């Protein structure tokens, strides 16, 4: 093989590697172009006269690997979608107390740059080689459910709190994993509007503000020069009202089966594929305590203790299937899979759980329902209102 032909094949293998990454990470036209290119290049590889030459394959494999890396770092430099919403327009009353709700968050539609940013924070070291497959799973979840309603539901919480806290509070929302980020709102709105007091409340069962709102250091220089007093709320793991809200969502759905014939599977933090965050271990104790509170309230509704299963470590389908089989042994007529980690499950969790339920119902003939978080119930709003007002009067 001449050097020119070898170089040509190496460059094509680079493009092949980039096409693999694009197929895994992108949707729509880019995905289709990548599939066409990979199909053509695979055919070229199969008919090549050097098909038995190890050095030829070595060159191709190296080229593909470098191509994947080039695409990985190239996409990492892409700007994320600017989703700054209408809450950033105009001026509020800076004599009020500003309230900033900090959600975990995710984009309404699939955004490869945001997804890559999220996975790079959660996955480090040699495990980074799994990120392309994580992006593929994330993309397929959006294709399955089409849209995430996380930000829509977060806005509902904001609107309900505005109704309760007007006229003495201005309520904003921000996210850790989507725009507008926590530090963007703090910098562009609250601090520049010169509020005297800001209350920051993380909307999380286990995670503290420092963990949920990465990027706090970006606003510290401005905060030091500002007269603004910032008070941070705690995570919501000790909330009785939110625990009751979880139970209420099941009770309100249940009309046909008596409560004694129901089985409950409570699912804690970390997603259903086992992708726990770096701080997962130390937050799990809070979520376990919260689940025990929820379990107690289910028992008060007439459900036996043994029929409420808590999954502190969710390792995919096996642990879920074992919990289902255990409940079937107790003769339950209906099973509720209930997520307690957030007010609304992320889209990948939702997609995975819905597919799991569909398969189990078809194979085993048992009826299952999915409660995708503690929701925007009145009890949740009451809890947040109480915490905000308490923080405001503390010295």
Tab-separated table of C-alpha atoms in Angstrom:
chain	number	residue	atom	x	y	z
A	1	UNK	CA	0.000	0.000	0.000
A	2	UNK	CA	1.405	3.411	-0.971
A	3	UNK	CA	1.804	6.203	1.569
A	4	UNK	CA	-0.851	8.234	-0.243
A	5	UNK	CA	-3.416	5.448	-0.020
A	6	UNK	CA	-2.498	4.775	3.623
A	7	UNK	CA	-2.954	8.473	4.464
A	8	UNK	CA	-6.289	8.503	2.654
A	9	UNK	CA	-7.541	5.509	4.642
A	10	UNK	CA	-6.281	7.041	7.885
A	11	UNK	CA	-8.164	10.302	7.210
A	12	UNK	CA	-11.286	8.346	6.317
A	13	UNK	CA	-10.977	6.405	9.559
A	14	UNK	CA	-10.734	9.725	11.421
A	15	UNK	CA	-14.000	10.750	9.805
A	16	UNK	CA	-15.471	7.347	10.641
A	17	UNK	CA	-14.630	7.867	14.321
A	18	UNK	CA	-16.197	11.320	14.256
A	19	UNK	CA	-19.274	9.857	12.562
A	20	UNK	CA	-19.592	7.247	15.335
A	21	UNK	CA	-19.604	9.962	17.970
A	22	UNK	CA	-22.056	12.107	15.995
A	23	UNK	CA	-24.396	9.119	15.617
A	24	UNK	CA	-24.290	8.466	19.360
A	25	UNK	CA	-24.686	12.094	20.458
A	26	UNK	CA	-26.785	13.906	17.842
A	27	UNK	CA	-30.339	13.726	16.588
A	28	UNK	CA	-31.971	14.414	13.236
A	29	UNK	CA	-29.992	15.275	10.106
A	30	UNK	CA	-26.549	14.884	11.682
A	31	UNK	CA	-27.453	11.406	12.905
A	32	UNK	CA	-28.702	10.368	9.450
A	33	UNK	CA	-25.580	11.702	7.691
A	34	UNK	CA	-23.413	9.816	10.177
A	35	UNK	CA	-25.305	6.579	9.487
A	36	UNK	CA	-24.860	6.979	5.716
A	37	UNK	CA	-21.134	7.680	6.057
A	38	UNK	CA	-20.587	4.734	8.422
A	39	UNK	CA	-22.489	2.405	6.088
A	40	UNK	CA	-20.433	3.418	3.048
A	41	UNK	CA	-17.109	3.285	4.884
A	42	UNK	CA	-17.931	-0.116	6.411
A	43	UNK	CA	-18.550	-1.436	2.896
A	44	UNK	CA	-15.197	0.037	1.742
A	45	UNK	CA	-13.441	-1.705	4.630
A	46	UNK	CA	-15.003	-5.051	3.762
A	47	UNK	CA	-13.973	-5.011	0.102
A	48	UNK	CA	-10.483	-3.600	0.677
A	49	UNK	CA	-7.692	-5.906	-0.628
A	50	UNK	CA	-5.737	-5.323	2.598
A	51	UNK	CA	-8.516	-6.897	4.660
A	52	UNK	CA	-6.116	-9.465	6.122
A	53	UNK	CA	-3.313	-6.985	6.857
A	54	UNK	CA	-2.936	-6.365	10.599
A	55	UNK	CA	-1.036	-3.081	10.104
A	56	UNK	CA	-3.918	-1.823	7.969
A	57	UNK	CA	-6.425	-2.561	10.736
A	58	UNK	CA	-4.115	-1.060	13.339
A	59	UNK	CA	-4.018	2.178	11.373
A	60	UNK	CA	-7.791	2.184	10.963
A	61	UNK	CA	-8.454	1.538	14.674
A	62	UNK	CA	-6.083	4.321	15.733
A	63	UNK	CA	-7.735	6.683	13.261
A	64	UNK	CA	-11.223	5.848	14.536
A	65	UNK	CA	-10.145	6.393	18.148
A	66	UNK	CA	-8.549	9.754	17.358
A	67	UNK	CA	-11.653	10.733	15.379
A	68	UNK	CA	-13.897	10.008	18.372
A	69	UNK	CA	-11.630	12.111	20.602
A	70	UNK	CA	-11.637	15.001	18.127
A	71	UNK	CA	-15.441	14.966	17.996
A	72	UNK	CA	-15.665	14.664	21.781
A	73	UNK	CA	-13.500	17.695	22.494
A	74	UNK	CA	-14.891	19.633	19.538
A	75	UNK	CA	-18.480	19.248	20.736
A	76	UNK	CA	-17.346	20.109	24.260
A	77	UNK	CA	-16.400	23.558	22.965
A	78	UNK	CA	-19.879	24.176	21.530
A	79	UNK	CA	-21.967	26.831	23.309
A	80	UNK	CA	-24.998	25.587	25.211
A	81	UNK	CA	-28.462	26.810	24.319
A	82	UNK	CA	-29.275	30.122	25.932
A	83	UNK	CA	-32.569	29.527	27.680
A	84	UNK	CA	-32.689	32.743	29.675
A	85	UNK	CA	-36.414	33.290	30.079
A	86	UNK	CA	-38.742	36.217	30.571
A	87	UNK	CA	-37.978	36.442	34.287
A	88	UNK	CA	-34.764	38.205	33.206
A	89	UNK	CA	-36.655	41.004	31.469
A	90	UNK	CA	-37.496	44.250	33.198
A	91	UNK	CA	-36.836	45.391	36.738
A	92	UNK	CA	-38.365	44.141	39.956
A	93	UNK	CA	-38.769	45.961	43.266
A	94	UNK	CA	-35.379	45.796	44.955
A	95	UNK	CA	-36.939	46.806	48.263
A	96	UNK	CA	-38.431	43.314	48.380
A	97	UNK	CA	-36.686	40.140	49.469
A	98	UNK	CA	-35.460	38.198	46.458
A	99	UNK	CA	-36.097	34.441	46.500
A	100	UNK	CA	-34.073	32.142	44.253
A	101	UNK	CA	-35.229	28.543	43.877
A	102	UNK	CA	-32.402	26.273	42.706
A	103	UNK	CA	-33.528	23.130	40.879
A	104	UNK	CA	-31.359	20.335	39.504
A	105	UNK	CA	-32.931	20.804	36.075
A	106	UNK	CA	-32.586	19.607	32.503
A	107	UNK	CA	-33.341	21.178	29.082
A	108	UNK	CA	-36.835	20.849	27.650
A	109	UNK	CA	-35.418	19.414	24.409
A	110	UNK	CA	-32.263	17.434	23.789
A	111	UNK	CA	-29.126	19.591	23.641
A	112	UNK	CA	-25.893	17.713	23.063
A	113	UNK	CA	-23.675	20.466	24.496
A	114	UNK	CA	-25.662	20.602	27.757
A	115	UNK	CA	-25.736	16.806	27.986
A	116	UNK	CA	-21.977	16.588	27.472
A	117	UNK	CA	-21.401	19.310	30.089
A	118	UNK	CA	-23.516	17.370	32.587
A	119	UNK	CA	-21.791	14.037	32.006
A	120	UNK	CA	-18.322	15.574	32.207
A	121	UNK	CA	-19.152	16.844	35.683
A	122	UNK	CA	-20.436	13.461	36.822
A	123	UNK	CA	-17.924	11.156	35.103
A	124	UNK	CA	-14.184	11.663	35.462
A	125	UNK	CA	-10.955	9.780	34.846
A	126	UNK	CA	-10.905	6.668	32.695
A	127	UNK	CA	-14.683	6.380	32.994
A	128	UNK	CA	-14.945	9.272	30.526
A	129	UNK	CA	-14.714	6.708	27.734
A	130	UNK	CA	-18.307	5.735	28.613
A	131	UNK	CA	-19.649	9.247	27.937
A	132	UNK	CA	-20.546	8.627	24.252
A	133	UNK	CA	-22.776	5.729	25.322
A	134	UNK	CA	-24.304	7.859	28.102
A	135	UNK	CA	-25.103	10.537	25.524
A	136	UNK	CA	-26.742	7.897	23.332
A	137	UNK	CA	-28.940	6.706	26.223
A	138	UNK	CA	-29.876	10.299	27.029
A	139	UNK	CA	-30.709	11.031	23.387
A	140	UNK	CA	-32.899	7.925	23.121
A	141	UNK	CA	-34.830	8.979	26.241
A	142	UNK	CA	-35.733	12.274	24.562
A	143	UNK	CA	-36.717	10.395	21.415
A	144	UNK	CA	-38.966	8.153	23.514
A	145	UNK	CA	-40.716	10.907	25.503
A	146	UNK	CA	-40.059	13.809	23.074
A	147	UNK	CA	-39.790	16.548	25.686
A	148	UNK	CA	-38.819	17.074	29.316
A	149	UNK	CA	-41.417	18.942	31.351
A	150	UNK	CA	-38.994	19.620	34.199
A	151	UNK	CA	-38.710	23.357	33.553
A	152	UNK	CA	-42.433	23.662	32.870
A	153	UNK	CA	-43.229	22.100	36.258
A	154	UNK	CA	-40.555	24.218	37.983
A	155	UNK	CA	-42.254	27.319	36.562
A	156	UNK	CA	-45.533	26.114	38.083
A	157	UNK	CA	-43.898	26.034	41.520
A	158	UNK	CA	-42.561	29.539	40.922
A	159	UNK	CA	-45.988	30.845	39.901
A	160	UNK	CA	-47.710	29.335	42.934
A	161	UNK	CA	-45.118	30.838	45.272
A	162	UNK	CA	-45.453	34.237	43.597
A	163	UNK	CA	-49.175	34.173	44.369
A	164	UNK	CA	-48.486	33.398	48.033
A	165	UNK	CA	-45.483	35.695	48.571
A	166	UNK	CA	-46.569	38.792	46.654
A	167	UNK	CA	-46.077	41.718	47.254
A	168	UNK	CA	-43.049	41.506	49.541
A	169	UNK	CA	-40.984	38.875	47.705
A	170	UNK	CA	-39.672	38.519	44.140
A	171	UNK	CA	-39.347	34.839	43.167
A	172	UNK	CA	-36.831	33.580	40.585
A	173	UNK	CA	-35.880	30.092	39.420
A	174	UNK	CA	-32.546	28.687	38.270
A	175	UNK	CA	-30.944	25.314	37.570
A	176	UNK	CA	-27.772	23.352	38.189
A	177	UNK	CA	-27.915	21.361	34.931
A	178	UNK	CA	-29.666	23.753	32.529
A	179	UNK	CA	-29.874	27.432	31.780
A	180	UNK	CA	-30.494	29.799	33.418
A	181	UNK	CA	-27.820	28.591	35.854
A	182	UNK	CA	-27.850	29.594	39.518
A	183	UNK	CA	-24.841	31.871	39.210
A	184	UNK	CA	-26.254	33.534	36.081
A	185	UNK	CA	-29.412	34.615	37.887
A	186	UNK	CA	-27.459	35.705	40.947
A	187	UNK	CA	-25.134	37.796	38.819
A	188	UNK	CA	-27.422	39.170	36.121
A	189	UNK	CA	-30.570	39.831	38.094
A	190	UNK	CA	-30.472	39.658	41.854
A	191	UNK	CA	-27.104	41.217	42.622
A	192	UNK	CA	-27.241	43.794	39.837
A	193	UNK	CA	-30.740	44.760	40.962
A	194	UNK	CA	-29.157	45.558	44.352
A	195	UNK	CA	-31.536	43.625	46.564
A	196	UNK	CA	-30.733	44.017	50.250
A	197	UNK	CA	-31.617	40.409	51.002
A	198	UNK	CA	-31.606	37.224	48.932
A	199	UNK	CA	-32.943	33.835	50.041
A	200	UNK	CA	-31.587	30.849	48.123
A	201	UNK	CA	-33.544	27.604	48.503
A	202	UNK	CA	-32.348	24.339	46.891
A	203	UNK	CA	-35.221	22.155	45.676
A	204	UNK	CA	-33.683	18.828	46.636
A	205	UNK	CA	-34.154	16.072	49.182
A	206	UNK	CA	-30.503	15.211	49.750
A	207	UNK	CA	-28.218	17.664	47.996
A	208	UNK	CA	-27.080	20.889	49.640
A	209	UNK	CA	-26.838	24.156	47.755
A	210	UNK	CA	-23.078	23.738	47.332
A	211	UNK	CA	-23.615	20.400	45.623
A	212	UNK	CA	-26.629	21.255	43.514
A	213	UNK	CA	-25.427	24.679	42.363
A	214	UNK	CA	-21.937	24.200	40.973
A	215	UNK	CA	-20.573	27.545	39.860
A	216	UNK	CA	-21.212	29.478	43.068
A	217	UNK	CA	-17.577	30.608	42.969
A	218	UNK	CA	-18.326	32.594	39.800
A	219	UNK	CA	-20.448	35.115	41.694
A	220	UNK	CA	-18.328	35.375	44.846
A	221	UNK	CA	-16.174	38.345	43.736
A	222	UNK	CA	-19.306	40.363	42.978
A	223	UNK	CA	-21.000	39.185	46.156
A	224	UNK	CA	-18.082	40.341	48.289
A	225	UNK	CA	-18.380	43.863	46.831
A	226	UNK	CA	-22.167	43.875	47.202
A	227	UNK	CA	-24.239	44.954	50.196
A	228	UNK	CA	-26.614	42.045	49.567
A	229	UNK	CA	-27.284	39.637	52.441
A	230	UNK	CA	-27.637	36.064	51.157
A	231	UNK	CA	-29.310	33.364	53.228
A	232	UNK	CA	-29.188	29.731	52.158
A	233	UNK	CA	-31.943	27.235	52.869
A	234	UNK	CA	-31.292	23.577	53.655
A	235	UNK	CA	-32.252	20.547	51.598
A	236	UNK	CA	-35.764	19.196	52.111
A	237	UNK	CA	-35.036	15.753	53.542
A	238	UNK	CA	-36.719	16.507	56.908
A	239	UNK	CA	-39.967	17.830	55.423
A	240	UNK	CA	-43.124	16.134	56.703
A	241	UNK	CA	-45.292	17.956	54.192
A	242	UNK	CA	-43.303	16.780	51.173
A	243	UNK	CA	-43.306	13.221	52.507
A	244	UNK	CA	-47.087	13.468	52.820
A	245	UNK	CA	-47.255	14.907	49.288
A	246	UNK	CA	-45.581	11.741	47.960
A	247	UNK	CA	-48.185	9.589	49.724
A	248	UNK	CA	-51.015	11.884	48.628
A	249	UNK	CA	-50.095	11.412	44.956
A	250	UNK	CA	-50.643	7.660	45.326
A	251	UNK	CA	-53.818	8.002	47.401
A	252	UNK	CA	-55.344	10.449	44.917
A	253	UNK	CA	-54.663	8.054	42.027
A	254	UNK	CA	-56.068	5.030	43.801
A	255	UNK	CA	-59.805	4.486	43.439
A	256	UNK	CA	-60.346	0.853	42.522
A	257	UNK	CA	-57.944	-1.110	44.762
A	258	UNK	CA	-58.056	-1.015	48.552
A	259	UNK	CA	-54.901	0.380	50.135
A	260	UNK	CA	-54.132	-2.965	51.767
A	261	UNK	CA	-53.757	-4.578	48.328
A	262	UNK	CA	-51.196	-2.030	47.095
A	263	UNK	CA	-47.414	-2.459	46.954
A	264	UNK	CA	-44.984	0.484	46.953
A	265	UNK	CA	-41.413	0.649	45.643
A	266	UNK	CA	-39.655	3.823	46.802
A	267	UNK	CA	-36.674	4.791	44.648
A	268	UNK	CA	-33.953	7.070	46.013
A	269	UNK	CA	-31.236	9.170	44.387
A	270	UNK	CA	-28.975	8.241	41.535
A	271	UNK	CA	-30.601	7.372	38.242
A	272	UNK	CA	-32.000	3.956	37.436
A	273	UNK	CA	-28.935	3.019	35.383
A	274	UNK	CA	-26.706	3.376	38.446
A	275	UNK	CA	-25.165	6.739	37.476
A	276	UNK	CA	-24.800	8.159	40.966
A	277	UNK	CA	-23.192	11.577	41.313
A	278	UNK	CA	-19.905	12.115	43.140
A	279	UNK	CA	-21.729	13.246	46.283
A	280	UNK	CA	-24.272	10.443	46.140
A	281	UNK	CA	-22.952	8.478	49.124
A	282	UNK	CA	-23.128	11.274	51.686
A	283	UNK	CA	-26.580	12.402	50.495
A	284	UNK	CA	-28.042	8.905	50.644
A	285	UNK	CA	-28.499	8.966	54.422
A	286	UNK	CA	-30.819	11.979	54.093
A	287	UNK	CA	-32.805	10.258	51.374
A	288	UNK	CA	-33.049	7.073	53.438
A	289	UNK	CA	-34.415	9.030	56.397
A	290	UNK	CA	-36.898	10.732	54.078
A	291	UNK	CA	-37.987	7.375	52.641
A	292	UNK	CA	-38.560	6.004	56.139
A	293	UNK	CA	-40.825	8.983	56.835
A	294	UNK	CA	-42.719	8.330	53.596
A	295	UNK	CA	-42.997	4.647	54.475
A	296	UNK	CA	-44.489	5.546	57.866
A	297	UNK	CA	-47.177	7.656	56.208
A	298	UNK	CA	-47.993	4.835	53.779
A	299	UNK	CA	-48.423	2.497	56.737
A	300	UNK	CA	-50.829	5.011	58.285
A	301	UNK	CA	-52.883	4.668	55.089
A	302	UNK	CA	-53.274	0.939	55.728
A	303	UNK	CA	-50.347	-0.499	53.725
A	304	UNK	CA	-48.291	-3.149	55.518
A	305	UNK	CA	-44.644	-2.370	56.227
A	306	UNK	CA	-43.433	-5.357	54.201
A	307	UNK	CA	-45.338	-4.049	51.157
A	308	UNK	CA	-43.316	-0.809	51.079
A	309	UNK	CA	-39.865	-1.562	49.630
A	310	UNK	CA	-37.135	1.081	49.680
A	311	UNK	CA	-34.364	0.941	47.074
A	312	UNK	CA	-31.423	2.933	48.373
A	313	UNK	CA	-29.137	1.689	45.594
A	314	UNK	CA	-30.844	1.299	42.240
A	315	UNK	CA	-28.688	-0.834	39.981
A	316	UNK	CA	-30.906	-1.136	36.985
A	317	UNK	CA	-33.518	-3.675	36.056
A	318	UNK	CA	-32.369	-6.460	38.373
A	319	UNK	CA	-33.091	-4.616	41.637
A	320	UNK	CA	-36.417	-3.343	40.338
A	321	UNK	CA	-37.436	-6.799	39.140
A	322	UNK	CA	-36.492	-8.366	42.483
A	323	UNK	CA	-38.623	-5.780	44.307
A	324	UNK	CA	-41.580	-6.526	42.020
A	325	UNK	CA	-41.247	-10.283	42.584
A	326	UNK	CA	-41.070	-9.769	46.337
A	327	UNK	CA	-44.288	-7.745	46.330
A	328	UNK	CA	-46.016	-10.352	44.151
A	329	UNK	CA	-45.279	-12.943	46.811
A	330	UNK	CA	-47.345	-10.814	49.204
A	331	UNK	CA	-50.306	-10.921	46.819
A	332	UNK	CA	-50.530	-7.229	45.984
A	333	UNK	CA	-52.969	-6.250	43.234
A	334	UNK	CA	-51.146	-3.123	42.078
A	335	UNK	CA	-47.615	-1.759	42.416
A	336	UNK	CA	-46.558	1.885	42.519
A	337	UNK	CA	-42.973	2.767	41.573
A	338	UNK	CA	-42.378	6.053	43.369
A	339	UNK	CA	-39.356	8.311	42.951
A	340	UNK	CA	-38.502	10.518	45.946
A	341	UNK	CA	-35.231	12.139	44.841
A	342	UNK	CA	-36.682	15.205	43.102
A	343	UNK	CA	-40.017	16.896	42.490
A	344	UNK	CA	-39.893	15.440	38.964
A	345	UNK	CA	-37.734	12.592	37.671
A	346	UNK	CA	-35.261	13.280	34.884
A	347	UNK	CA	-36.332	12.231	31.412
A	348	UNK	CA	-33.885	9.304	31.234
A	349	UNK	CA	-35.282	7.840	34.444
A	350	UNK	CA	-38.827	8.343	33.212
A	351	UNK	CA	-38.104	6.617	29.913
A	352	UNK	CA	-36.376	3.685	31.603
A	353	UNK	CA	-39.088	3.163	34.234
A	354	UNK	CA	-41.935	3.389	31.714
A	355	UNK	CA	-40.276	0.798	29.487
A	356	UNK	CA	-39.681	-1.441	32.514
A	357	UNK	CA	-43.335	-1.174	33.573
A	358	UNK	CA	-44.569	-1.946	30.062
A	359	UNK	CA	-42.405	-5.062	29.861
A	360	UNK	CA	-43.366	-6.356	33.311
A	361	UNK	CA	-47.073	-5.769	32.722
A	362	UNK	CA	-46.941	-7.655	29.425
A	363	UNK	CA	-44.907	-10.557	30.788
A	364	UNK	CA	-46.427	-10.951	34.246
A	365	UNK	CA	-49.892	-9.426	33.940
A	366	UNK	CA	-49.590	-7.194	36.997
A	367	UNK	CA	-50.794	-3.594	37.013
A	368	UNK	CA	-48.154	-0.934	37.815
A	369	UNK	CA	-48.173	2.853	38.115
A	370	UNK	CA	-45.283	5.292	38.119
A	371	UNK	CA	-45.113	8.318	40.453
A	372	UNK	CA	-42.373	10.454	38.939
A	373	UNK	CA	-41.534	12.585	42.011
A	374	UNK	CA	-43.215	14.564	44.767
A	375	UNK	CA	-44.801	16.913	42.245
A	376	UNK	CA	-46.140	20.446	42.578
A	377	UNK	CA	-48.735	19.577	45.204
A	378	UNK	CA	-50.070	22.211	47.593
A	379	UNK	CA	-48.174	20.547	50.448
A	380	UNK	CA	-44.895	21.095	48.578
A	381	UNK	CA	-45.721	24.762	48.019
A	382	UNK	CA	-46.697	25.191	51.673
A	383	UNK	CA	-43.380	23.705	52.769
A	384	UNK	CA	-41.372	26.049	50.538
A	385	UNK	CA	-43.400	29.088	51.579
A	386	UNK	CA	-42.851	28.290	55.250
A	387	UNK	CA	-39.101	27.851	54.838
A	388	UNK	CA	-38.760	31.074	52.859
A	389	UNK	CA	-40.691	33.140	55.404
A	390	UNK	CA	-38.708	31.605	58.277
A	391	UNK	CA	-35.379	32.394	56.618
A	392	UNK	CA	-36.526	35.954	56.018
A	393	UNK	CA	-37.203	36.681	59.700
A	394	UNK	CA	-34.101	34.970	61.076
A	395	UNK	CA	-31.436	37.296	62.424
